[in-house]
Amino acid sequence: MSVLISNPALDTSASLAPQLAAIVYTDNVYPEAAFAALVERSRSLGLSLAGVLQRRVSEAPGRRCDVLLEDLSTGHCTSIFEDRGAGAAGCRLDEVALSEAAARIEGNMEDRPNLLVLNKFGKAECSGGGLLDLIASAMDRQITVVIGVPRANLQAWRDFAGDLSLELPEDVNAIETWVGSLK
């Protein structure tokens, strides 16, 4: 098991301070099993959760971006991609839907969850938008944040998170061990 740590001085086993954790994964291969293990292990330990999980809508070729965000607090699902037809190219992120999902998550953080789970540090976040304000709000509230980061966006994540970032592989055992250190 290997855990990559951006700041070697960061001790994940003893620190109760809020932290940022990135599940680093292969581009275009969302680590569903890692996130499922994260949620299951967190709940089994009695940790309260806010945030979203990514769910694919279609397995059809050319539709890998068609996803829903499932709210971990309510189960509400939000489509965050515009359906512009089968021939559409480029990013089809629905920024308004993403903003609405972020507002719901922000409201769920009023209950002071132990962990905020976010699906992806994507193009919107790399450009300074997306869920960045939500991450900052969680950190201000001393809520630990875990987010998926595709390898293509890893440097942008490191630039954003700086020394606060812990990088986890998409390995289920590593994720479960890390979650256990939060209790």
PDB file of N, CA, C and O in Angstrom, residues 56-130:
ATOM      1  N   ARG A  56     -22.569   7.426 -13.285  1.00  0.00           N
ATOM      2  CA  ARG A  56     -22.700   7.477 -14.755  1.00  0.00           C
ATOM      3  C   ARG A  56     -24.132   7.197 -15.167  1.00  0.00           C
ATOM      4  O   ARG A  56     -24.789   6.330 -14.616  1.00  0.00           O
ATOM      5  N   VAL A  57     -24.569   7.928 -16.175  1.00  0.00           N
ATOM      6  CA  VAL A  57     -25.910   7.770 -16.707  1.00  0.00           C
ATOM      7  C   VAL A  57     -25.928   6.737 -17.826  1.00  0.00           C
ATOM      8  O   VAL A  57     -26.853   5.963 -17.963  1.00  0.00           O
ATOM      9  N   SER A  58     -24.864   6.726 -18.625  1.00  0.00           N
ATOM     10  CA  SER A  58     -24.822   5.867 -19.800  1.00  0.00           C
ATOM     11  C   SER A  58     -23.430   5.273 -19.971  1.00  0.00           C
ATOM     12  O   SER A  58     -22.428   5.931 -19.689  1.00  0.00           O
ATOM     13  N   GLU A  59     -23.386   4.049 -20.445  1.00  0.00           N
ATOM     14  CA  GLU A  59     -22.112   3.401 -20.762  1.00  0.00           C
ATOM     15  C   GLU A  59     -21.807   3.490 -22.257  1.00  0.00           C
ATOM     16  O   GLU A  59     -20.802   2.968 -22.720  1.00  0.00           O
ATOM     17  N   ALA A  60     -22.680   4.157 -23.008  1.00  0.00           N
ATOM     18  CA  ALA A  60     -22.516   4.252 -24.457  1.00  0.00           C
ATOM     19  C   ALA A  60     -21.255   5.023 -24.820  1.00  0.00           C
ATOM     20  O   ALA A  60     -20.884   5.978 -24.126  1.00  0.00           O
ATOM     21  N   PRO A  61     -20.597   4.613 -25.906  1.00  0.00           N
ATOM     22  CA  PRO A  61     -19.402   5.343 -26.361  1.00  0.00           C
ATOM     23  C   PRO A  61     -19.733   6.819 -26.595  1.00  0.00           C
ATOM     24  O   PRO A  61     -20.802   7.158 -27.080  1.00  0.00           O
ATOM     25  N   GLY A  62     -18.822   7.674 -26.235  1.00  0.00           N
ATOM     26  CA  GLY A  62     -19.033   9.098 -26.437  1.00  0.00           C
ATOM     27  C   GLY A  62     -19.917   9.746 -25.389  1.00  0.00           C
ATOM     28  O   GLY A  62     -20.204  10.939 -25.472  1.00  0.00           O
ATOM     29  N   ARG A  63     -20.361   8.988 -24.389  1.00  0.00           N
ATOM     30  CA  ARG A  63     -21.249   9.543 -23.366  1.00  0.00           C
ATOM     31  C   ARG A  63     -20.632   9.465 -21.975  1.00  0.00           C
ATOM     32  O   ARG A  63     -21.332   9.549 -20.979  1.00  0.00           O
ATOM     33  N   ARG A  64     -19.297   9.315 -21.878  1.00  0.00           N
ATOM     34  CA  ARG A  64     -18.643   9.148 -20.572  1.00  0.00           C
ATOM     35  C   ARG A  64     -18.818  10.363 -19.672  1.00  0.00           C
ATOM     36  O   ARG A  64     -18.682  10.269 -18.467  1.00  0.00           O
ATOM     37  N   CYS A  65     -19.125  11.509 -20.242  1.00  0.00           N
ATOM     38  CA  CYS A  65     -19.319  12.713 -19.438  1.00  0.00           C
ATOM     39  C   CYS A  65     -20.738  12.839 -18.886  1.00  0.00           C
ATOM     40  O   CYS A  65     -21.020  13.750 -18.124  1.00  0.00           O
ATOM     41  N   ASP A  66     -21.621  11.953 -19.292  1.00  0.00           N
ATOM     42  CA  ASP A  66     -22.999  12.025 -18.834  1.00  0.00           C
ATOM     43  C   ASP A  66     -23.093  11.424 -17.439  1.00  0.00           C
ATOM     44  O   ASP A  66     -23.164  10.209 -17.270  1.00  0.00           O
ATOM     45  N   VAL A  67     -23.066  12.291 -16.430  1.00  0.00           N
ATOM     46  CA  VAL A  67     -23.083  11.824 -15.048  1.00  0.00           C
ATOM     47  C   VAL A  67     -24.097  12.600 -14.225  1.00  0.00           C
ATOM     48  O   VAL A  67     -24.501  13.708 -14.575  1.00  0.00           O
ATOM     49  N   LEU A  68     -24.491  11.960 -13.141  1.00  0.00           N
ATOM     50  CA  LEU A  68     -25.320  12.589 -12.120  1.00  0.00           C
ATOM     51  C   LEU A  68     -24.467  12.750 -10.876  1.00  0.00           C
ATOM     52  O   LEU A  68     -23.565  11.944 -10.627  1.00  0.00           O
ATOM     53  N   LEU A  69     -24.774  13.757 -10.076  1.00  0.00           N
ATOM     54  CA  LEU A  69     -24.163  13.882  -8.765  1.00  0.00           C
ATOM     55  C   LEU A  69     -25.210  13.481  -7.742  1.00  0.00           C
ATOM     56  O   LEU A  69     -26.285  14.070  -7.683  1.00  0.00           O
ATOM     57  N   GLU A  70     -24.885  12.458  -6.954  1.00  0.00           N
ATOM     58  CA  GLU A  70     -25.782  11.989  -5.901  1.00  0.00           C
ATOM     59  C   GLU A  70     -25.384  12.644  -4.589  1.00  0.00           C
ATOM     60  O   GLU A  70     -24.262  12.483  -4.107  1.00  0.00           O
ATOM     61  N   ASP A  71     -26.295  13.404  -3.997  1.00  0.00           N
ATOM     62  CA  ASP A  71     -26.057  14.089  -2.733  1.00  0.00           C
ATOM     63  C   ASP A  71     -26.005  13.044  -1.612  1.00  0.00           C
ATOM     64  O   ASP A  71     -26.948  12.278  -1.416  1.00  0.00           O
ATOM     65  N   LEU A  72     -24.901  12.990  -0.883  1.00  0.00           N
ATOM     66  CA  LEU A  72     -24.719  11.986   0.168  1.00  0.00           C
ATOM     67  C   LEU A  72     -25.595  12.228   1.386  1.00  0.00           C
ATOM     68  O   LEU A  72     -25.822  11.318   2.167  1.00  0.00           O
ATOM     69  N   SER A  73     -26.089  13.445   1.554  1.00  0.00           N
ATOM     70  CA  SER A  73     -26.951  13.749   2.691  1.00  0.00           C
ATOM     71  C   SER A  73     -28.412  13.425   2.422  1.00  0.00           C
ATOM     72  O   SER A  73     -29.130  12.998   3.320  1.00  0.00           O
ATOM     73  N   THR A  74     -28.841  13.630   1.165  1.00  0.00           N
ATOM     74  CA  THR A  74     -30.266  13.505   0.865  1.00  0.00           C
ATOM     75  C   THR A  74     -30.601  12.432  -0.167  1.00  0.00           C
ATOM     76  O   THR A  74     -31.758  12.058  -0.304  1.00  0.00           O
ATOM     77  N   GLY A  75     -29.612  12.007  -0.941  1.00  0.00           N
ATOM     78  CA  GLY A  75     -29.862  11.078  -2.037  1.00  0.00           C
ATOM     79  C   GLY A  75     -30.326  11.762  -3.313  1.00  0.00           C
ATOM     80  O   GLY A  75     -30.486  11.112  -4.349  1.00  0.00           O
ATOM     81  N   HIS A  76     -30.543  13.075  -3.262  1.00  0.00           N
ATOM     82  CA  HIS A  76     -30.993  13.825  -4.440  1.00  0.00           C
ATOM     83  C   HIS A  76     -29.942  13.723  -5.544  1.00  0.00           C
ATOM     84  O   HIS A  76     -28.750  13.852  -5.295  1.00  0.00           O
ATOM     85  N   CYS A  77     -30.368  13.484  -6.788  1.00  0.00           N
ATOM     86  CA  CYS A  77     -29.453  13.391  -7.927  1.00  0.00           C
ATOM     87  C   CYS A  77     -29.626  14.592  -8.847  1.00  0.00           C
ATOM     88  O   CYS A  77     -30.752  14.998  -9.144  1.00  0.00           O
ATOM     89  N   THR A  78     -28.502  15.136  -9.287  1.00  0.00           N
ATOM     90  CA  THR A  78     -28.488  16.290 -10.176  1.00  0.00           C
ATOM     91  C   THR A  78     -27.649  15.961 -11.398  1.00  0.00           C
ATOM     92  O   THR A  78     -26.498  15.545 -11.268  1.00  0.00           O
ATOM     93  N   SER A  79     -28.221  16.165 -12.578  1.00  0.00           N
ATOM     94  CA  SER A  79     -27.446  16.026 -13.809  1.00  0.00           C
ATOM     95  C   SER A  79     -26.638  17.299 -13.976  1.00  0.00           C
ATOM     96  O   SER A  79     -27.176  18.401 -13.902  1.00  0.00           O
ATOM     97  N   ILE A  80     -25.320  17.158 -14.178  1.00  0.00           N
ATOM     98  CA  ILE A  80     -24.478  18.352 -14.322  1.00  0.00           C
ATOM     99  C   ILE A  80     -23.944  18.516 -15.741  1.00  0.00           C
ATOM    100  O   ILE A  80     -23.075  19.348 -15.971  1.00  0.00           O
ATOM    101  N   PHE A  81     -24.461  17.738 -16.678  1.00  0.00           N
ATOM    102  CA  PHE A  81     -24.019  17.873 -18.057  1.00  0.00           C
ATOM    103  C   PHE A  81     -25.196  18.145 -18.958  1.00  0.00           C
ATOM    104  O   PHE A  81     -26.233  17.500 -18.859  1.00  0.00           O
ATOM    105  N   GLU A  82     -25.014  19.136 -19.811  1.00  0.00           N
ATOM    106  CA  GLU A  82     -26.051  19.485 -20.771  1.00  0.00           C
ATOM    107  C   GLU A  82     -26.157  18.398 -21.825  1.00  0.00           C
ATOM    108  O   GLU A  82     -25.144  17.905 -22.312  1.00  0.00           O
ATOM    109  N   ASP A  83     -27.372  18.022 -22.163  1.00  0.00           N
ATOM    110  CA  ASP A  83     -27.583  17.046 -23.220  1.00  0.00           C
ATOM    111  C   ASP A  83     -27.773  17.817 -24.525  1.00  0.00           C
ATOM    112  O   ASP A  83     -28.847  18.325 -24.809  1.00  0.00           O
ATOM    113  N   ARG A  84     -26.687  17.909 -25.278  1.00  0.00           N
ATOM    114  CA  ARG A  84     -26.723  18.647 -26.539  1.00  0.00           C
ATOM    115  C   ARG A  84     -26.778  17.708 -27.735  1.00  0.00           C
ATOM    116  O   ARG A  84     -26.490  18.098 -28.850  1.00  0.00           O
ATOM    117  N   GLY A  85     -27.115  16.451 -27.472  1.00  0.00           N
ATOM    118  CA  GLY A  85     -27.218  15.488 -28.550  1.00  0.00           C
ATOM    119  C   GLY A  85     -25.976  14.641 -28.693  1.00  0.00           C
ATOM    120  O   GLY A  85     -24.907  14.959 -28.161  1.00  0.00           O
ATOM    121  N   ALA A  86     -26.115  13.548 -29.423  1.00  0.00           N
ATOM    122  CA  ALA A  86     -25.044  12.561 -29.554  1.00  0.00           C
ATOM    123  C   ALA A  86     -23.810  13.107 -30.256  1.00  0.00           C
ATOM    124  O   ALA A  86     -22.710  12.650 -30.015  1.00  0.00           O
ATOM    125  N   GLY A  87     -23.955  14.091 -31.113  1.00  0.00           N
ATOM    126  CA  GLY A  87     -22.819  14.597 -31.874  1.00  0.00           C
ATOM    127  C   GLY A  87     -22.065  15.733 -31.200  1.00  0.00           C
ATOM    128  O   GLY A  87     -21.081  16.221 -31.736  1.00  0.00           O
ATOM    129  N   ALA A  88     -22.505  16.141 -30.009  1.00  0.00           N
ATOM    130  CA  ALA A  88     -21.862  17.266 -29.327  1.00  0.00           C
ATOM    131  C   ALA A  88     -20.432  16.925 -28.942  1.00  0.00           C
ATOM    132  O   ALA A  88     -20.133  15.808 -28.533  1.00  0.00           O
ATOM    133  N   ALA A  89     -19.568  17.897 -29.067  1.00  0.00           N
ATOM    134  CA  ALA A  89     -18.162  17.710 -28.700  1.00  0.00           C
ATOM    135  C   ALA A  89     -17.773  18.749 -27.655  1.00  0.00           C
ATOM    136  O   ALA A  89     -18.460  19.740 -27.461  1.00  0.00           O
ATOM    137  N   GLY A  90     -16.671  18.497 -26.988  1.00  0.00           N
ATOM    138  CA  GLY A  90     -16.183  19.433 -25.976  1.00  0.00           C
ATOM    139  C   GLY A  90     -16.897  19.250 -24.656  1.00  0.00           C
ATOM    140  O   GLY A  90     -17.767  18.404 -24.498  1.00  0.00           O
ATOM    141  N   CYS A  91     -16.511  20.073 -23.705  1.00  0.00           N
ATOM    142  CA  CYS A  91     -17.074  19.993 -22.364  1.00  0.00           C
ATOM    143  C   CYS A  91     -18.537  20.415 -22.385  1.00  0.00           C
ATOM    144  O   CYS A  91     -18.897  21.436 -22.958  1.00  0.00           O
ATOM    145  N   ARG A  92     -19.357  19.609 -21.780  1.00  0.00           N
ATOM    146  CA  ARG A  92     -20.789  19.895 -21.743  1.00  0.00           C
ATOM    147  C   ARG A  92     -21.264  20.147 -20.322  1.00  0.00           C
ATOM    148  O   ARG A  92     -22.414  19.922 -19.990  1.00  0.00           O
ATOM    149  N   LEU A  93     -20.356  20.595 -19.466  1.00  0.00           N
ATOM    150  CA  LEU A  93     -20.691  20.861 -18.079  1.00  0.00           C
ATOM    151  C   LEU A  93     -21.756  21.950 -17.992  1.00  0.00           C
ATOM    152  O   LEU A  93     -21.631  23.013 -18.589  1.00  0.00           O
ATOM    153  N   ASP A  94     -22.800  21.669 -17.239  1.00  0.00           N
ATOM    154  CA  ASP A  94     -23.857  22.638 -16.979  1.00  0.00           C
ATOM    155  C   ASP A  94     -23.460  23.394 -15.714  1.00  0.00           C
ATOM    156  O   ASP A  94     -23.658  22.917 -14.594  1.00  0.00           O
ATOM    157  N   GLU A  95     -22.864  24.571 -15.895  1.00  0.00           N
ATOM    158  CA  GLU A  95     -22.345  25.357 -14.771  1.00  0.00           C
ATOM    159  C   GLU A  95     -23.452  25.760 -13.794  1.00  0.00           C
ATOM    160  O   GLU A  95     -23.231  25.825 -12.588  1.00  0.00           O
ATOM    161  N   VAL A  96     -24.648  26.011 -14.301  1.00  0.00           N
ATOM    162  CA  VAL A  96     -25.767  26.385 -13.430  1.00  0.00           C
ATOM    163  C   VAL A  96     -26.146  25.199 -12.538  1.00  0.00           C
ATOM    164  O   VAL A  96     -26.327  25.359 -11.328  1.00  0.00           O
ATOM    165  N   ALA A  97     -26.234  24.004 -13.117  1.00  0.00           N
ATOM    166  CA  ALA A  97     -26.568  22.818 -12.323  1.00  0.00           C
ATOM    167  C   ALA A  97     -25.482  22.530 -11.286  1.00  0.00           C
ATOM    168  O   ALA A  97     -25.785  22.154 -10.149  1.00  0.00           O
ATOM    169  N   LEU A  98     -24.223  22.722 -11.666  1.00  0.00           N
ATOM    170  CA  LEU A  98     -23.132  22.525 -10.715  1.00  0.00           C
ATOM    171  C   LEU A  98     -23.235  23.528  -9.567  1.00  0.00           C
ATOM    172  O   LEU A  98     -23.051  23.171  -8.401  1.00  0.00           O
ATOM    173  N   SER A  99     -23.559  24.779  -9.875  1.00  0.00           N
ATOM    174  CA  SER A  99     -23.729  25.801  -8.837  1.00  0.00           C
ATOM    175  C   SER A  99     -24.874  25.461  -7.898  1.00  0.00           C
ATOM    176  O   SER A  99     -24.771  25.658  -6.681  1.00  0.00           O
ATOM    177  N   GLU A 100     -25.965  24.935  -8.450  1.00  0.00           N
ATOM    178  CA  GLU A 100     -27.107  24.541  -7.617  1.00  0.00           C
ATOM    179  C   GLU A 100     -26.735  23.375  -6.702  1.00  0.00           C
ATOM    180  O   GLU A 100     -27.110  23.362  -5.524  1.00  0.00           O
ATOM    181  N   ALA A 101     -25.994  22.412  -7.230  1.00  0.00           N
ATOM    182  CA  ALA A 101     -25.544  21.285  -6.407  1.00  0.00           C
ATOM    183  C   ALA A 101     -24.626  21.782  -5.296  1.00  0.00           C
ATOM    184  O   ALA A 101     -24.729  21.351  -4.138  1.00  0.00           O
ATOM    185  N   ALA A 102     -23.737  22.707  -5.627  1.00  0.00           N
ATOM    186  CA  ALA A 102     -22.820  23.265  -4.628  1.00  0.00           C
ATOM    187  C   ALA A 102     -23.589  23.994  -3.530  1.00  0.00           C
ATOM    188  O   ALA A 102     -23.240  23.885  -2.345  1.00  0.00           O
ATOM    189  N   ALA A 103     -24.643  24.704  -3.897  1.00  0.00           N
ATOM    190  CA  ALA A 103     -25.454  25.420  -2.898  1.00  0.00           C
ATOM    191  C   ALA A 103     -26.140  24.424  -1.950  1.00  0.00           C
ATOM    192  O   ALA A 103     -26.207  24.666  -0.737  1.00  0.00           O
ATOM    193  N   ARG A 104     -26.625  23.318  -2.487  1.00  0.00           N
ATOM    194  CA  ARG A 104     -27.237  22.284  -1.630  1.00  0.00           C
ATOM    195  C   ARG A 104     -26.200  21.698  -0.674  1.00  0.00           C
ATOM    196  O   ARG A 104     -26.468  21.487   0.508  1.00  0.00           O
ATOM    197  N   ILE A 105     -25.017  21.437  -1.192  1.00  0.00           N
ATOM    198  CA  ILE A 105     -23.947  20.876  -0.349  1.00  0.00           C
ATOM    199  C   ILE A 105     -23.575  21.878   0.743  1.00  0.00           C
ATOM    200  O   ILE A 105     -23.409  21.504   1.908  1.00  0.00           O
ATOM    201  N   GLU A 106     -23.466  23.140   0.379  1.00  0.00           N
ATOM    202  CA  GLU A 106     -23.150  24.184   1.362  1.00  0.00           C
ATOM    203  C   GLU A 106     -24.190  24.171   2.486  1.00  0.00           C
ATOM    204  O   GLU A 106     -23.843  24.255   3.668  1.00  0.00           O
ATOM    205  N   GLY A 107     -25.458  24.041   2.127  1.00  0.00           N
ATOM    206  CA  GLY A 107     -26.517  23.954   3.136  1.00  0.00           C
ATOM    207  C   GLY A 107     -26.358  22.729   4.027  1.00  0.00           C
ATOM    208  O   GLY A 107     -26.576  22.792   5.238  1.00  0.00           O
ATOM    209  N   ASN A 108     -25.941  21.606   3.451  1.00  0.00           N
ATOM    210  CA  ASN A 108     -25.738  20.383   4.222  1.00  0.00           C
ATOM    211  C   ASN A 108     -24.563  20.502   5.195  1.00  0.00           C
ATOM    212  O   ASN A 108     -24.503  19.789   6.200  1.00  0.00           O
ATOM    213  N   MET A 109     -23.643  21.393   4.907  1.00  0.00           N
ATOM    214  CA  MET A 109     -22.495  21.569   5.798  1.00  0.00           C
ATOM    215  C   MET A 109     -22.859  22.319   7.072  1.00  0.00           C
ATOM    216  O   MET A 109     -22.075  22.353   8.019  1.00  0.00           O
ATOM    217  N   GLU A 110     -24.057  22.892   7.117  1.00  0.00           N
ATOM    218  CA  GLU A 110     -24.512  23.554   8.339  1.00  0.00           C
ATOM    219  C   GLU A 110     -24.580  22.560   9.500  1.00  0.00           C
ATOM    220  O   GLU A 110     -24.449  22.939  10.650  1.00  0.00           O
ATOM    221  N   ASP A 111     -24.765  21.283   9.186  1.00  0.00           N
ATOM    222  CA  ASP A 111     -24.829  20.236  10.216  1.00  0.00           C
ATOM    223  C   ASP A 111     -23.443  19.789  10.680  1.00  0.00           C
ATOM    224  O   ASP A 111     -23.341  18.849  11.459  1.00  0.00           O
ATOM    225  N   ARG A 112     -22.385  20.429  10.178  1.00  0.00           N
ATOM    226  CA  ARG A 112     -21.000  20.151  10.561  1.00  0.00           C
ATOM    227  C   ARG A 112     -20.617  18.674  10.391  1.00  0.00           C
ATOM    228  O   ARG A 112     -20.265  17.995  11.354  1.00  0.00           O
ATOM    229  N   PRO A 113     -20.673  18.165   9.162  1.00  0.00           N
ATOM    230  CA  PRO A 113     -20.263  16.775   8.935  1.00  0.00           C
ATOM    231  C   PRO A 113     -18.782  16.584   9.219  1.00  0.00           C
ATOM    232  O   PRO A 113     -18.013  17.554   9.245  1.00  0.00           O
ATOM    233  N   ASN A 114     -18.391  15.341   9.426  1.00  0.00           N
ATOM    234  CA  ASN A 114     -16.973  15.038   9.633  1.00  0.00           C
ATOM    235  C   ASN A 114     -16.182  15.110   8.333  1.00  0.00           C
ATOM    236  O   ASN A 114     -14.988  15.415   8.350  1.00  0.00           O
ATOM    237  N   LEU A 115     -16.851  14.812   7.234  1.00  0.00           N
ATOM    238  CA  LEU A 115     -16.156  14.654   5.962  1.00  0.00           C
ATOM    239  C   LEU A 115     -17.006  15.190   4.815  1.00  0.00           C
ATOM    240  O   LEU A 115     -18.198  14.898   4.733  1.00  0.00           O
ATOM    241  N   LEU A 116     -16.372  15.974   3.953  1.00  0.00           N
ATOM    242  CA  LEU A 116     -17.004  16.439   2.726  1.00  0.00           C
ATOM    243  C   LEU A 116     -16.394  15.653   1.579  1.00  0.00           C
ATOM    244  O   LEU A 116     -15.175  15.671   1.389  1.00  0.00           O
ATOM    245  N   VAL A 117     -17.238  14.956   0.829  1.00  0.00           N
ATOM    246  CA  VAL A 117     -16.798  14.124  -0.288  1.00  0.00           C
ATOM    247  C   VAL A 117     -17.218  14.817  -1.581  1.00  0.00           C
ATOM    248  O   VAL A 117     -18.401  15.105  -1.780  1.00  0.00           O
ATOM    249  N   LEU A 118     -16.241  15.077  -2.446  1.00  0.00           N
ATOM    250  CA  LEU A 118     -16.526  15.716  -3.730  1.00  0.00           C
ATOM    251  C   LEU A 118     -15.999  14.833  -4.848  1.00  0.00           C
ATOM    252  O   LEU A 118     -14.914  14.264  -4.745  1.00  0.00           O
ATOM    253  N   ASN A 119     -16.750  14.754  -5.917  1.00  0.00           N
ATOM    254  CA  ASN A 119     -16.461  13.794  -6.974  1.00  0.00           C
ATOM    255  C   ASN A 119     -15.198  14.086  -7.769  1.00  0.00           C
ATOM    256  O   ASN A 119     -14.456  13.176  -8.095  1.00  0.00           O
ATOM    257  N   LYS A 120     -14.940  15.374  -8.093  1.00  0.00           N
ATOM    258  CA  LYS A 120     -13.865  15.591  -9.064  1.00  0.00           C
ATOM    259  C   LYS A 120     -13.327  17.013  -9.026  1.00  0.00           C
ATOM    260  O   LYS A 120     -14.091  17.969  -8.977  1.00  0.00           O
ATOM    261  N   PHE A 121     -12.017  17.105  -9.070  1.00  0.00           N
ATOM    262  CA  PHE A 121     -11.331  18.368  -9.299  1.00  0.00           C
ATOM    263  C   PHE A 121     -11.139  18.421 -10.810  1.00  0.00           C
ATOM    264  O   PHE A 121     -10.186  17.871 -11.348  1.00  0.00           O
ATOM    265  N   GLY A 122     -12.095  19.043 -11.486  1.00  0.00           N
ATOM    266  CA  GLY A 122     -12.116  19.016 -12.945  1.00  0.00           C
ATOM    267  C   GLY A 122     -11.702  20.333 -13.579  1.00  0.00           C
ATOM    268  O   GLY A 122     -11.056  21.181 -12.963  1.00  0.00           O
ATOM    269  N   LYS A 123     -12.105  20.503 -14.832  1.00  0.00           N
ATOM    270  CA  LYS A 123     -11.733  21.701 -15.593  1.00  0.00           C
ATOM    271  C   LYS A 123     -12.236  22.971 -14.936  1.00  0.00           C
ATOM    272  O   LYS A 123     -11.529  23.986 -14.926  1.00  0.00           O
ATOM    273  N   ALA A 124     -13.446  22.928 -14.391  1.00  0.00           N
ATOM    274  CA  ALA A 124     -14.007  24.125 -13.762  1.00  0.00           C
ATOM    275  C   ALA A 124     -13.152  24.555 -12.572  1.00  0.00           C
ATOM    276  O   ALA A 124     -12.869  25.740 -12.392  1.00  0.00           O
ATOM    277  N   GLU A 125     -12.699  23.593 -11.783  1.00  0.00           N
ATOM    278  CA  GLU A 125     -11.858  23.900 -10.616  1.00  0.00           C
ATOM    279  C   GLU A 125     -10.466  24.347 -11.051  1.00  0.00           C
ATOM    280  O   GLU A 125      -9.890  25.269 -10.465  1.00  0.00           O
ATOM    281  N   CYS A 126      -9.929  23.728 -12.076  1.00  0.00           N
ATOM    282  CA  CYS A 126      -8.610  24.122 -12.604  1.00  0.00           C
ATOM    283  C   CYS A 126      -8.623  25.568 -13.080  1.00  0.00           C
ATOM    284  O   CYS A 126      -7.601  26.254 -13.036  1.00  0.00           O
ATOM    285  N   SER A 127      -9.789  26.034 -13.512  1.00  0.00           N
ATOM    286  CA  SER A 127      -9.939  27.406 -13.998  1.00  0.00           C
ATOM    287  C   SER A 127     -10.298  28.387 -12.894  1.00  0.00           C
ATOM    288  O   SER A 127     -10.567  29.553 -13.172  1.00  0.00           O
ATOM    289  N   GLY A 128     -10.358  27.912 -11.655  1.00  0.00           N
ATOM    290  CA  GLY A 128     -10.647  28.795 -10.534  1.00  0.00           C
ATOM    291  C   GLY A 128     -12.104  28.860 -10.132  1.00  0.00           C
ATOM    292  O   GLY A 128     -12.486  29.675  -9.294  1.00  0.00           O
ATOM    293  N   GLY A 129     -12.938  27.996 -10.705  1.00  0.00           N
ATOM    294  CA  GLY A 129     -14.368  28.010 -10.390  1.00  0.00           C
ATOM    295  C   GLY A 129     -14.834  26.695  -9.802  1.00  0.00           C
ATOM    296  O   GLY A 129     -14.153  26.084  -8.985  1.00  0.00           O
ATOM    297  N   GLY A 130     -15.989  26.269 -10.267  1.00  0.00           N
ATOM    298  CA  GLY A 130     -16.532  24.982  -9.830  1.00  0.00           C
ATOM    299  C   GLY A 130     -16.767  24.924  -8.333  1.00  0.00           C
ATOM    300  O   GLY A 130     -17.445  25.772  -7.768  1.00  0.00           O
TER     301      GLY A 130
END
